[in-house]
Amino acid sequence: MEALKQKIREEGIVLSDQVLKVDAFLNHQIDPRLMQQVGHEFAERFRGQGITKIVTIEASGIAPAVMAGLELGVPVIFARKFQSLTLKTDLLISKVFSFTKQTESTIAISARHLTAADKVLVIDDFLANGHAAKALIDLIQQAGASIAGIGIVIEKSFQEGRALLESEGYRIESLARIASLADGQVTFLD
């Protein structure tokens, strides 16, 4: 997706050969027009798959997931990283390790929002090691729902996330695939 790649070139900041900061448009401040285009692109790639729900993880996956949900006309569920006063019972629970935050979080979804009848599209902001996607897959499997595919805004193709998920048979659609962040430069795979 060329508009996304251009935004990464213009506003992304390479912090190391492993970390790309995109807080100017994706995971702190959000560019709504770009997210609308991202949502449209995900909808086009997964349209006709019988998707009934979109699942993401808070907080950075919410904007692209909501825009895709709007395009596909389906609800969006976001896994919460901590329990709240209103999210206490009948939960699907998993754990996820964040490379950038160097912390493990417990994530949860209310079981009443996800059932075995659902066909789910997973959407997330980044794919690196695949930990967040695997935790979301775990939640979806606990509900007995099926997975139509995984939509990723930015993939770090030099890390093993894609290989891990594809080896388990999941379809992955990434809108920007980064081959390298070496020498402070973003190099795209395609």
mmCIF file of C-alpha atoms in Angstrom:
data_model
loop_
_atom_site.group_PDB
_atom_site.id
_atom_site.type_symbol
_atom_site.label_atom_id
_atom_site.label_comp_id
_atom_site.label_asym_id
_atom_site.label_seq_id
_atom_site.Cartn_x
_atom_site.Cartn_y
_atom_site.Cartn_z
ATOM 1 C CA MET A 1 0.000 0.000 0.000
ATOM 2 C CA GLU A 2 1.883 2.991 -1.307
ATOM 3 C CA ALA A 3 0.254 5.694 0.871
ATOM 4 C CA LEU A 4 1.267 3.778 4.005
ATOM 5 C CA LYS A 5 4.829 3.252 2.766
ATOM 6 C CA GLN A 6 5.110 6.951 1.963
ATOM 7 C CA LYS A 7 3.886 7.876 5.457
ATOM 8 C CA ILE A 8 6.470 5.511 6.976
ATOM 9 C CA ARG A 9 9.211 7.114 4.861
ATOM 10 C CA GLU A 10 8.134 10.649 5.822
ATOM 11 C CA GLU A 11 7.160 10.261 9.487
ATOM 12 C CA GLY A 12 8.511 6.926 10.719
ATOM 13 C CA ILE A 13 11.576 7.085 12.956
ATOM 14 C CA VAL A 14 14.047 4.199 13.035
ATOM 15 C CA LEU A 15 15.140 3.813 16.659
ATOM 16 C CA SER A 16 17.285 0.715 16.090
ATOM 17 C CA ASP A 17 17.673 -2.138 13.618
ATOM 18 C CA GLN A 18 14.655 -3.745 15.371
ATOM 19 C CA VAL A 19 12.386 -0.805 16.283
ATOM 20 C CA LEU A 20 10.395 1.570 14.057
ATOM 21 C CA LYS A 21 8.509 4.408 15.757
ATOM 22 C CA VAL A 22 5.255 5.331 13.985
ATOM 23 C CA ASP A 23 3.552 7.278 16.747
ATOM 24 C CA ALA A 24 2.927 10.258 14.446
ATOM 25 C CA PHE A 25 0.215 8.406 12.520
ATOM 26 C CA LEU A 26 -0.555 4.919 13.894
ATOM 27 C CA ASN A 27 0.032 4.152 17.536
ATOM 28 C CA HIS A 28 -0.165 7.415 19.468
ATOM 29 C CA GLN A 29 -1.457 10.098 17.135
ATOM 30 C CA ILE A 30 -3.711 8.595 14.458
ATOM 31 C CA ASP A 31 -4.048 9.785 10.871
ATOM 32 C CA PRO A 32 -7.769 9.091 10.259
ATOM 33 C CA ARG A 33 -7.583 9.411 6.464
ATOM 34 C CA LEU A 34 -4.704 6.956 6.295
ATOM 35 C CA MET A 35 -6.536 4.574 8.657
ATOM 36 C CA GLN A 36 -9.603 4.820 6.419
ATOM 37 C CA GLN A 37 -7.449 3.761 3.462
ATOM 38 C CA VAL A 38 -5.919 0.956 5.564
ATOM 39 C CA GLY A 39 -9.389 -0.278 6.546
ATOM 40 C CA HIS A 40 -10.525 -0.194 2.925
ATOM 41 C CA GLU A 41 -7.468 -2.167 1.815
ATOM 42 C CA PHE A 42 -8.034 -4.864 4.466
ATOM 43 C CA ALA A 43 -11.711 -5.064 3.484
ATOM 44 C CA GLU A 44 -10.775 -5.497 -0.186
ATOM 45 C CA ARG A 45 -8.272 -8.240 0.603
ATOM 46 C CA PHE A 46 -10.665 -10.210 2.827
ATOM 47 C CA ARG A 47 -14.063 -9.427 1.294
ATOM 48 C CA GLY A 48 -16.121 -12.514 0.489
ATOM 49 C CA GLN A 49 -14.533 -14.606 3.253
ATOM 50 C CA GLY A 50 -17.688 -14.659 5.397
ATOM 51 C CA ILE A 51 -16.107 -12.599 8.169
ATOM 52 C CA THR A 52 -18.478 -11.951 11.076
ATOM 53 C CA LYS A 53 -16.080 -10.276 13.550
ATOM 54 C CA ILE A 54 -12.737 -8.515 13.649
ATOM 55 C CA VAL A 55 -10.461 -9.065 16.656
ATOM 56 C CA THR A 56 -7.517 -6.861 17.604
ATOM 57 C CA ILE A 57 -5.540 -5.949 20.696
ATOM 58 C CA GLU A 58 -5.586 -2.605 22.473
ATOM 59 C CA ALA A 59 -4.582 -0.013 21.730
ATOM 60 C CA SER A 60 -2.718 0.352 18.443
ATOM 61 C CA GLY A 61 -4.772 -2.184 16.507
ATOM 62 C CA ILE A 62 -8.081 -0.462 17.241
ATOM 63 C CA ALA A 63 -7.976 2.285 14.573
ATOM 64 C CA PRO A 64 -7.217 0.010 11.578
ATOM 65 C CA ALA A 65 -9.595 -2.657 12.911
ATOM 66 C CA VAL A 66 -12.497 -0.219 13.313
ATOM 67 C CA MET A 67 -11.998 1.128 9.799
ATOM 68 C CA ALA A 68 -11.945 -2.407 8.362
ATOM 69 C CA GLY A 69 -15.026 -3.273 10.428
ATOM 70 C CA LEU A 70 -16.812 -0.228 9.036
ATOM 71 C CA GLU A 71 -15.945 -1.286 5.468
ATOM 72 C CA LEU A 72 -16.981 -4.918 6.050
ATOM 73 C CA GLY A 73 -20.015 -4.055 8.176
ATOM 74 C CA VAL A 74 -18.970 -6.256 11.110
ATOM 75 C CA PRO A 75 -18.317 -5.636 14.827
ATOM 76 C CA VAL A 76 -14.795 -5.151 16.160
ATOM 77 C CA ILE A 77 -13.638 -6.705 19.429
ATOM 78 C CA PHE A 78 -10.452 -5.550 21.077
ATOM 79 C CA ALA A 79 -8.661 -7.682 23.609
ATOM 80 C CA ARG A 80 -8.022 -5.672 26.742
ATOM 81 C CA LYS A 81 -4.585 -5.787 28.326
ATOM 82 C CA PHE A 82 -5.948 -5.543 31.848
ATOM 83 C CA GLN A 83 -9.183 -6.330 33.569
ATOM 84 C CA SER A 84 -11.605 -3.564 34.365
ATOM 85 C CA LEU A 85 -14.516 -3.363 36.767
ATOM 86 C CA THR A 86 -16.871 -4.233 33.906
ATOM 87 C CA LEU A 87 -14.798 -7.085 32.447
ATOM 88 C CA LYS A 88 -14.537 -9.677 35.193
ATOM 89 C CA THR A 89 -16.503 -12.826 34.365
ATOM 90 C CA ASP A 90 -16.886 -15.247 31.468
ATOM 91 C CA LEU A 91 -13.544 -14.247 29.945
ATOM 92 C CA LEU A 92 -11.306 -15.738 27.311
ATOM 93 C CA ILE A 93 -7.771 -15.097 28.586
ATOM 94 C CA SER A 94 -4.285 -15.368 27.071
ATOM 95 C CA LYS A 95 -0.810 -13.905 27.624
ATOM 96 C CA VAL A 96 1.309 -11.853 25.229
ATOM 97 C CA PHE A 97 4.900 -10.594 25.431
ATOM 98 C CA SER A 98 5.626 -7.156 23.970
ATOM 99 C CA PHE A 99 9.113 -6.774 22.504
ATOM 100 C CA THR A 100 8.959 -2.965 22.463
ATOM 101 C CA LYS A 101 7.688 -2.676 26.031
ATOM 102 C CA GLN A 102 9.610 -5.728 27.301
ATOM 103 C CA THR A 103 6.594 -6.806 29.355
ATOM 104 C CA GLU A 104 4.124 -9.659 29.427
ATOM 105 C CA SER A 105 0.441 -8.756 29.530
ATOM 106 C CA THR A 106 -2.668 -10.751 30.195
ATOM 107 C CA ILE A 107 -5.262 -10.059 27.510
ATOM 108 C CA ALA A 108 -8.957 -10.809 27.740
ATOM 109 C CA ILE A 109 -12.133 -10.809 25.671
ATOM 110 C CA SER A 110 -15.635 -11.354 26.984
ATOM 111 C CA ALA A 111 -16.790 -14.785 25.835
ATOM 112 C CA ARG A 112 -20.265 -13.393 25.127
ATOM 113 C CA HIS A 113 -18.938 -11.438 22.133
ATOM 114 C CA LEU A 114 -17.218 -14.333 20.350
ATOM 115 C CA THR A 115 -18.780 -17.721 19.576
ATOM 116 C CA ALA A 116 -18.097 -20.859 17.580
ATOM 117 C CA ALA A 117 -20.345 -19.453 14.832
ATOM 118 C CA ASP A 118 -17.946 -16.561 14.176
ATOM 119 C CA LYS A 119 -15.421 -16.308 11.358
ATOM 120 C CA VAL A 120 -12.779 -13.860 12.523
ATOM 121 C CA LEU A 121 -10.318 -11.513 10.864
ATOM 122 C CA VAL A 122 -7.380 -10.640 13.136
ATOM 123 C CA ILE A 123 -5.951 -7.152 12.610
ATOM 124 C CA ASP A 124 -2.878 -5.681 14.306
ATOM 125 C CA ASP A 125 -0.541 -2.749 13.825
ATOM 126 C CA PHE A 126 2.737 -4.711 13.699
ATOM 127 C CA LEU A 127 3.897 -8.245 13.008
ATOM 128 C CA ALA A 128 7.380 -9.006 14.325
ATOM 129 C CA ASN A 129 7.770 -12.191 16.345
ATOM 130 C CA GLY A 130 4.105 -13.141 16.094
ATOM 131 C CA HIS A 131 3.434 -13.099 19.851
ATOM 132 C CA ALA A 132 0.428 -10.745 19.727
ATOM 133 C CA ALA A 133 -1.150 -12.625 16.810
ATOM 134 C CA LYS A 134 -0.625 -15.968 18.573
ATOM 135 C CA ALA A 135 -2.296 -14.646 21.744
ATOM 136 C CA LEU A 136 -5.286 -13.379 19.729
ATOM 137 C CA ILE A 137 -5.495 -16.723 17.897
ATOM 138 C CA ASP A 138 -5.526 -18.454 21.279
ATOM 139 C CA LEU A 139 -8.513 -16.345 22.405
ATOM 140 C CA ILE A 140 -10.381 -17.042 19.167
ATOM 141 C CA GLN A 141 -9.715 -20.774 19.424
ATOM 142 C CA GLN A 142 -10.939 -20.794 23.033
ATOM 143 C CA ALA A 143 -14.273 -19.501 21.698
ATOM 144 C CA GLY A 144 -14.316 -22.218 19.025
ATOM 145 C CA ALA A 145 -14.434 -19.580 16.267
ATOM 146 C CA SER A 146 -12.595 -19.926 12.957
ATOM 147 C CA ILE A 147 -9.940 -17.581 11.582
ATOM 148 C CA ALA A 148 -10.286 -16.122 8.089
ATOM 149 C CA GLY A 149 -6.857 -14.514 8.148
ATOM 150 C CA ILE A 150 -4.545 -11.991 9.722
ATOM 151 C CA GLY A 151 -4.259 -8.391 8.532
ATOM 152 C CA ILE A 152 -1.094 -6.531 9.503
ATOM 153 C CA VAL A 153 -0.477 -2.823 8.959
ATOM 154 C CA ILE A 154 3.348 -3.025 9.176
ATOM 155 C CA GLU A 155 5.315 -6.262 9.052
ATOM 156 C CA LYS A 156 8.956 -6.557 10.057
ATOM 157 C CA SER A 157 9.728 -9.290 7.538
ATOM 158 C CA PHE A 158 13.240 -9.751 8.932
ATOM 159 C CA GLN A 159 11.729 -11.269 12.082
ATOM 160 C CA GLU A 160 10.116 -14.710 12.334
ATOM 161 C CA GLY A 161 6.429 -13.798 12.886
ATOM 162 C CA ARG A 162 5.232 -14.471 9.327
ATOM 163 C CA ALA A 163 7.056 -17.805 9.070
ATOM 164 C CA LEU A 164 5.623 -18.922 12.416
ATOM 165 C CA LEU A 165 2.039 -18.046 11.480
ATOM 166 C CA GLU A 166 2.246 -19.365 7.914
ATOM 167 C CA SER A 167 3.679 -22.654 9.194
ATOM 168 C CA GLU A 168 0.433 -23.042 11.137
ATOM 169 C CA GLY A 169 -1.620 -22.415 7.993
ATOM 170 C CA TYR A 170 -2.743 -18.820 8.544
ATOM 171 C CA ARG A 171 -3.236 -16.388 5.673
ATOM 172 C CA ILE A 172 -1.356 -13.139 6.316
ATOM 173 C CA GLU A 173 -1.944 -9.895 4.462
ATOM 174 C CA SER A 174 0.545 -7.144 5.339
ATOM 175 C CA LEU A 175 0.140 -3.650 3.918
ATOM 176 C CA ALA A 176 3.799 -2.637 4.315
ATOM 177 C CA ARG A 177 6.542 -5.271 4.559
ATOM 178 C CA ILE A 178 9.860 -4.010 5.900
ATOM 179 C CA ALA A 179 12.954 -5.925 4.839
ATOM 180 C CA SER A 180 15.407 -3.992 7.024
ATOM 181 C CA LEU A 181 15.835 -1.116 9.453
ATOM 182 C CA ALA A 182 19.651 -1.218 9.194
ATOM 183 C CA ASP A 183 21.642 2.009 9.261
ATOM 184 C CA GLY A 184 18.581 4.008 10.307
ATOM 185 C CA GLN A 185 16.878 3.421 6.959
ATOM 186 C CA VAL A 186 13.565 1.704 6.191
ATOM 187 C CA THR A 187 13.896 -0.750 3.294
ATOM 188 C CA PHE A 188 10.667 -2.301 2.022
ATOM 189 C CA LEU A 189 10.399 -5.885 0.837
ATOM 190 C CA ASP A 190 7.979 -5.174 -1.973
#
